[in-house]
Each structure stands twice: as C-alpha cells, then as structure tokens.
mmCIF file of C-alpha atoms in Angstrom:
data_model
loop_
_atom_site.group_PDB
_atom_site.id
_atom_site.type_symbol
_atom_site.label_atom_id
_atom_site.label_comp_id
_atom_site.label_asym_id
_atom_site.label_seq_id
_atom_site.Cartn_x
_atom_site.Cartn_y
_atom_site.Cartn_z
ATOM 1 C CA UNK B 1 142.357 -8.723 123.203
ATOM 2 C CA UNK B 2 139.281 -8.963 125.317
ATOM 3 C CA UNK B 3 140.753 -12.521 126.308
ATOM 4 C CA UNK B 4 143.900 -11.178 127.509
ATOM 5 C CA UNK B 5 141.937 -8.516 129.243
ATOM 6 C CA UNK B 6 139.777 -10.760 131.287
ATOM 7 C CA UNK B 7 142.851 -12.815 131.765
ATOM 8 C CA UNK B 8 145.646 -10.088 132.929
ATOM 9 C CA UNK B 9 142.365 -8.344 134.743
ATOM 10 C CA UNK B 10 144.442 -5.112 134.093
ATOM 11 C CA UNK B 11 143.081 -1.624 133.354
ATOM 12 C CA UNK B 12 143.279 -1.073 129.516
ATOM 13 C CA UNK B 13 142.227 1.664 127.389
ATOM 14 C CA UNK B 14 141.762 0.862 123.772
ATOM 15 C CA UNK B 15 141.530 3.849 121.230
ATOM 16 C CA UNK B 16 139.204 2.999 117.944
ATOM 17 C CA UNK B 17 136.717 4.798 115.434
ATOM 18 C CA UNK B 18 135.076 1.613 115.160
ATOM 19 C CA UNK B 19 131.637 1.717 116.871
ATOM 20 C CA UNK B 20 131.455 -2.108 116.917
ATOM 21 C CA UNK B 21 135.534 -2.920 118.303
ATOM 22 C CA UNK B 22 134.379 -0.517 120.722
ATOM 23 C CA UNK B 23 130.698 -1.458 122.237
ATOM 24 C CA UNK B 24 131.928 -5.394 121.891
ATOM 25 C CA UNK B 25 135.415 -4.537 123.415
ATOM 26 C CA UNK B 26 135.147 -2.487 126.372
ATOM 27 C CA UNK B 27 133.293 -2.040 130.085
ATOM 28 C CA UNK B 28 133.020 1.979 129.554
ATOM 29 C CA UNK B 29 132.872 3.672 126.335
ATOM 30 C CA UNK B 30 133.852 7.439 126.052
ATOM 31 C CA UNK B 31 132.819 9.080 122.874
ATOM 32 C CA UNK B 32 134.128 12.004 121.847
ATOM 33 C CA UNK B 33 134.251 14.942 119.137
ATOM 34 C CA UNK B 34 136.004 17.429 118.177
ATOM 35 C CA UNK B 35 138.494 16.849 120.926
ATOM 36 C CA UNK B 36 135.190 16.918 123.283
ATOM 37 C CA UNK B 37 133.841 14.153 125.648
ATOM 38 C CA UNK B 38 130.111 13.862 124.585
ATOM 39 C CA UNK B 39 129.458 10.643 127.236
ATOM 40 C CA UNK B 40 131.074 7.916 128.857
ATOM 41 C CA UNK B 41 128.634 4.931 130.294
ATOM 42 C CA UNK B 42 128.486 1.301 129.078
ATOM 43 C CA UNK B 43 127.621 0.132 125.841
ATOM 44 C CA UNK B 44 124.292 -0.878 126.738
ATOM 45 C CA UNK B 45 123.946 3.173 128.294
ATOM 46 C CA UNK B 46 125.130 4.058 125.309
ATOM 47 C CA UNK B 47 122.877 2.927 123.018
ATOM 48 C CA UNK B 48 119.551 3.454 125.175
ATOM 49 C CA UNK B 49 119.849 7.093 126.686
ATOM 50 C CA UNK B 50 122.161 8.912 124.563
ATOM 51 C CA UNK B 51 123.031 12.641 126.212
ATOM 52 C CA UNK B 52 123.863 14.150 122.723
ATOM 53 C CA UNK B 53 122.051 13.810 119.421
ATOM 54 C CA UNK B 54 125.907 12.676 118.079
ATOM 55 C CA UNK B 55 126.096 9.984 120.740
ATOM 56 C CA UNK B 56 122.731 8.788 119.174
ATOM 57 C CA UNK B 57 123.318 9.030 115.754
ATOM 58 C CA UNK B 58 127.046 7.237 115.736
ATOM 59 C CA UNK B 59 126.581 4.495 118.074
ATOM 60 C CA UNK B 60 124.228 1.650 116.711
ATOM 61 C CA UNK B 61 123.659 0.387 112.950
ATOM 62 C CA UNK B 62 121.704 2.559 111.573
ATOM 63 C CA UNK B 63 121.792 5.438 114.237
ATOM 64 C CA UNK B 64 119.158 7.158 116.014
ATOM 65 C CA UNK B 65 116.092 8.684 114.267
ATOM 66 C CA UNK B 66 116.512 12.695 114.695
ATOM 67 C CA UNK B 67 113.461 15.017 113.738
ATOM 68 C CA UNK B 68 113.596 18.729 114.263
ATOM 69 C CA UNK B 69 109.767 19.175 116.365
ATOM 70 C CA UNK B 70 108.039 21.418 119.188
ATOM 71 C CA UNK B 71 108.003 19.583 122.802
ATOM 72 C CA UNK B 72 105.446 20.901 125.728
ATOM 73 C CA UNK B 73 103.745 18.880 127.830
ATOM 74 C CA UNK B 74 103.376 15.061 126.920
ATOM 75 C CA UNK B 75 103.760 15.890 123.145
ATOM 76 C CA UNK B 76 106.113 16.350 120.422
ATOM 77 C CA UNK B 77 104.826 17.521 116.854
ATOM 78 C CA UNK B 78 106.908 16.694 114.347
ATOM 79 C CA UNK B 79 105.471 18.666 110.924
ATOM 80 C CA UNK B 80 102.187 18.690 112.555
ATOM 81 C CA UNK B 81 102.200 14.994 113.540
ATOM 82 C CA UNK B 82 101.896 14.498 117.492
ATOM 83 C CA UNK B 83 104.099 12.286 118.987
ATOM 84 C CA UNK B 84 102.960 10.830 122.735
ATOM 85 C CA UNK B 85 105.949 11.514 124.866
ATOM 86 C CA UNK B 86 106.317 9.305 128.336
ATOM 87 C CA UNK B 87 107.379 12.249 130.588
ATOM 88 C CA UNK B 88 106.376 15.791 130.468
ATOM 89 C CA UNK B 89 108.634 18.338 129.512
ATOM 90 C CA UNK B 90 108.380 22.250 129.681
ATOM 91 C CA UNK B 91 107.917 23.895 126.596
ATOM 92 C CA UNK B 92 111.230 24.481 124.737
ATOM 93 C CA UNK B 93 111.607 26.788 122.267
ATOM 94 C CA UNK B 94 115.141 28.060 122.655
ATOM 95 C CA UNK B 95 117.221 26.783 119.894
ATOM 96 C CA UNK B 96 117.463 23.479 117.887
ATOM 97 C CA UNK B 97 114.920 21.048 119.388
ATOM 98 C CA UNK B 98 114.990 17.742 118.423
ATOM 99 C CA UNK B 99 113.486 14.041 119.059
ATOM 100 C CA UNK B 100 115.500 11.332 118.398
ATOM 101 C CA UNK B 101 113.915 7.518 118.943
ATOM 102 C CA UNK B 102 116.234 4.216 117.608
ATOM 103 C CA UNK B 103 115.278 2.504 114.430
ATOM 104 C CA UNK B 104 114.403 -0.622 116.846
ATOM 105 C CA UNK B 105 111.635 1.253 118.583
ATOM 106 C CA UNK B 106 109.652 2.623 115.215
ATOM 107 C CA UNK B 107 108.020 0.080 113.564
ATOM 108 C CA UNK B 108 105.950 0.057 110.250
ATOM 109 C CA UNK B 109 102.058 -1.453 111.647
ATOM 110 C CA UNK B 110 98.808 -2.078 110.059
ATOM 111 C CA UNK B 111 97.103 -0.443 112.803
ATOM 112 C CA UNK B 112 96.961 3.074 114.012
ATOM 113 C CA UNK B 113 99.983 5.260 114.000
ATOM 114 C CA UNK B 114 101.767 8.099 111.620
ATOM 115 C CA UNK B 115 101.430 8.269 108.206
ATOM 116 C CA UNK B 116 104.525 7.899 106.417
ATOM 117 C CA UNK B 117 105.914 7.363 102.553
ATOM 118 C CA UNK B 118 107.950 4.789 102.050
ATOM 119 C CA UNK B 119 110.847 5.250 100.064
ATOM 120 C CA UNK B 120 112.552 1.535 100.141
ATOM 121 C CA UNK B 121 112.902 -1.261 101.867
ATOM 122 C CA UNK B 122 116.376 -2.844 103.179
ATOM 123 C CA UNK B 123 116.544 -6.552 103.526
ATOM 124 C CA UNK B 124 119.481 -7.414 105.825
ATOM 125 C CA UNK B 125 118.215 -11.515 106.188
ATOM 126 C CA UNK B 126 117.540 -11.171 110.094
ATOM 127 C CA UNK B 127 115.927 -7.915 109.862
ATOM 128 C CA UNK B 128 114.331 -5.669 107.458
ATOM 129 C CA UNK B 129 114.704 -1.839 107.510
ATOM 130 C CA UNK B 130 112.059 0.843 105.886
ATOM 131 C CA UNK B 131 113.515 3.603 104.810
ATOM 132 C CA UNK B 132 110.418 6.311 105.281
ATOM 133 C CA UNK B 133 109.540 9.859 105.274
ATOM 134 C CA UNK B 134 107.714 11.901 108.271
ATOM 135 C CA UNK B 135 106.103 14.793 106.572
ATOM 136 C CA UNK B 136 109.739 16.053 105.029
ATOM 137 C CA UNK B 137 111.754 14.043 107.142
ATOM 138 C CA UNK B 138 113.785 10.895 106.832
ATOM 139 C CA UNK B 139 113.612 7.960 109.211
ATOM 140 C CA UNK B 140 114.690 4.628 109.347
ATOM 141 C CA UNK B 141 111.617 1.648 110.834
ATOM 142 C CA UNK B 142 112.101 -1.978 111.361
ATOM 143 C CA UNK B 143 109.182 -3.935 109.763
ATOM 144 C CA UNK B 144 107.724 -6.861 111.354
ATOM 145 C CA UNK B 145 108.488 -10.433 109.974
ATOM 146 C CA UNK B 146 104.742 -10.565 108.771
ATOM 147 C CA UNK B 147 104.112 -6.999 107.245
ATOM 148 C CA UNK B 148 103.032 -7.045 104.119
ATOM 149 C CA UNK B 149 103.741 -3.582 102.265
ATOM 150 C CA UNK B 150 101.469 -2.532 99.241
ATOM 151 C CA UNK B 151 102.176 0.383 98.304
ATOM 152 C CA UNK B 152 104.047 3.575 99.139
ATOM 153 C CA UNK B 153 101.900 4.713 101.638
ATOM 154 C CA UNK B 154 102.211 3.438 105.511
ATOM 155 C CA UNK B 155 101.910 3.863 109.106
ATOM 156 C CA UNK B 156 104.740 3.731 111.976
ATOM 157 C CA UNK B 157 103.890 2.907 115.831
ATOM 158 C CA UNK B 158 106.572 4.912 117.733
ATOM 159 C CA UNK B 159 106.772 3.902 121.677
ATOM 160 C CA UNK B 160 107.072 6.863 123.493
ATOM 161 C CA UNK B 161 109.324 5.343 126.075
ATOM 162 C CA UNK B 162 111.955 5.256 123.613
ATOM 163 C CA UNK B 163 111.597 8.665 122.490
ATOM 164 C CA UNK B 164 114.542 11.044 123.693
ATOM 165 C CA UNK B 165 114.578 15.197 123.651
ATOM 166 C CA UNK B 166 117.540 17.405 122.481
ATOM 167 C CA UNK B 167 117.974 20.781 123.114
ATOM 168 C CA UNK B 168 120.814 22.050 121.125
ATOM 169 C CA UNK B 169 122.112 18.183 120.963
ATOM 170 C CA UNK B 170 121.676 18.130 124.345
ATOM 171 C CA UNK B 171 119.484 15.186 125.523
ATOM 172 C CA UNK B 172 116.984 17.174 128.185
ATOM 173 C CA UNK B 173 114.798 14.995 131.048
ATOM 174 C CA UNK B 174 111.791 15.105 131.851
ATOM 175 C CA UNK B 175 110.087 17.434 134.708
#
C-alpha cells in the first residue's frame, strides 16, 4: 500500500487499530477515542510529545511511563522521589497530575539516580526491558547492554528532557 501511495501520489486515508500499520504507513497520524480526536502530527510527533496521557501510553511498544506526582517549579515528586524537570511549571494541583517519560529515556544505572525494585527483566534479543517499581508504582526501564543486575534492588537515571506533564491527561508546557 505505501508503494502504491508513493506511486499514485494521491491523498489516502487508511483506518487501523494497529499502532505499527499506522506509524509505518502514514505521513499524519490522528488518534482518537471514544469518538474523540486526542492528536494528529507525524509519527515521529507522536511518539516524542504526546498531548494526552492516552496518546502516550498507546503509541510505542511498551507505552509511556505514567506516575501520578506533584509538579512546581523544576520538580516533580513522585512518592517523595524528586524528579529534575527541564522547564518550570506552575504549581498544579487541580485534578489528576501526572508525569509520563518513554521506556527509552529511563534507564537502570550503576550510578546515581532513583531507587527502584525490580520485579523482572524482559529479554527481547536487541533490547532488554526492566520491569520496576517507583515507590508503589510500575514502570518499564531499558537496561544497558553491560548492566549487570544483582539483586532486586536498583537505580534508574531519568532525563528530564524527556519527561512530559499531564493535567487531567492533558500534556501542559512549560512557563
């Protein structure tokens, strides 16, 4: 299809619930739920500044990271764990507030970072997954080619770039 596409260089619009037909398939993406457009960008857009915490969570294998936490300033705190944010945001407090950060930017590290338990770990041959706990929380951390794990008990190195607010599912910028 993508073949013919290029080739007929005709407007097409291709309906799927498949995430992956979808981001390999098309220019623009619109995701939707409930009968509601969530966002439309590129796949690329998609995956690296979702606008709703759905957006994040579908799109991408596993989906985004989401942890319930209080935002002011440069910080999140996440069951008393601060998180370095890389913009400054006004204190919310108004409803569900949430952080969400991709798998791909939490990683497990021998050096500083946030304590986590580790509950398993997924070996997919070009990549392997941690499945961890935050304080109560579950997350999902790639671990580096050389990390050797001994024991339950790690540490994750978040970059704060990559970390996204929600308010009410709605991704909010920074000041």
């Amino acid at each position: 299809l993508k073949a013919v596409h290029r080739a007929l260089d005709l407007l097409m619009i291709y309906v799927t619930h498949d995430q992956t037909e979808a981001l390999t398939f098309a220019d623009q993406v619109v995701v939707m739920e409930g009968g509601q457009v969530l966002q439309v960008g590129t796949p690329a857009e998609l995956f690296e500044r979702p606008d709703h915490t759905f957006v994040g969570h579908f799109i991408g294998s596993p989906g985004m990271n989401l942890l319930p936490a209080a935002v002011s300033g440069m910080e999140a705190r996440v069951d008393g764990h601060a998180l370095p944010l890389a913009g400054r945001y006004a204190p919310l407090s108004a409803g569900r507030i949430e952080v969400g950060v991709r798998p791909d930017f939490v990683a497990l590290t021998d050096g500083p970072g946030l304590p986590v338990q580790v509950d398993r770990i997924d070996d997919l041959g070009r990549v392997r997954l941690a499945r961890v706990r935050l304080g109560g929380h579950k997350m999902v951390a790639t671990v580096p080619p050389d990390a050797v794990l001994d024991g339950t008990e790690a540490r994750v190195r978040i970059d704060p770039a990559r970390i996204h607010v929600y308010a009410d599912s709605r991704r909010v910028a920074p000041l």
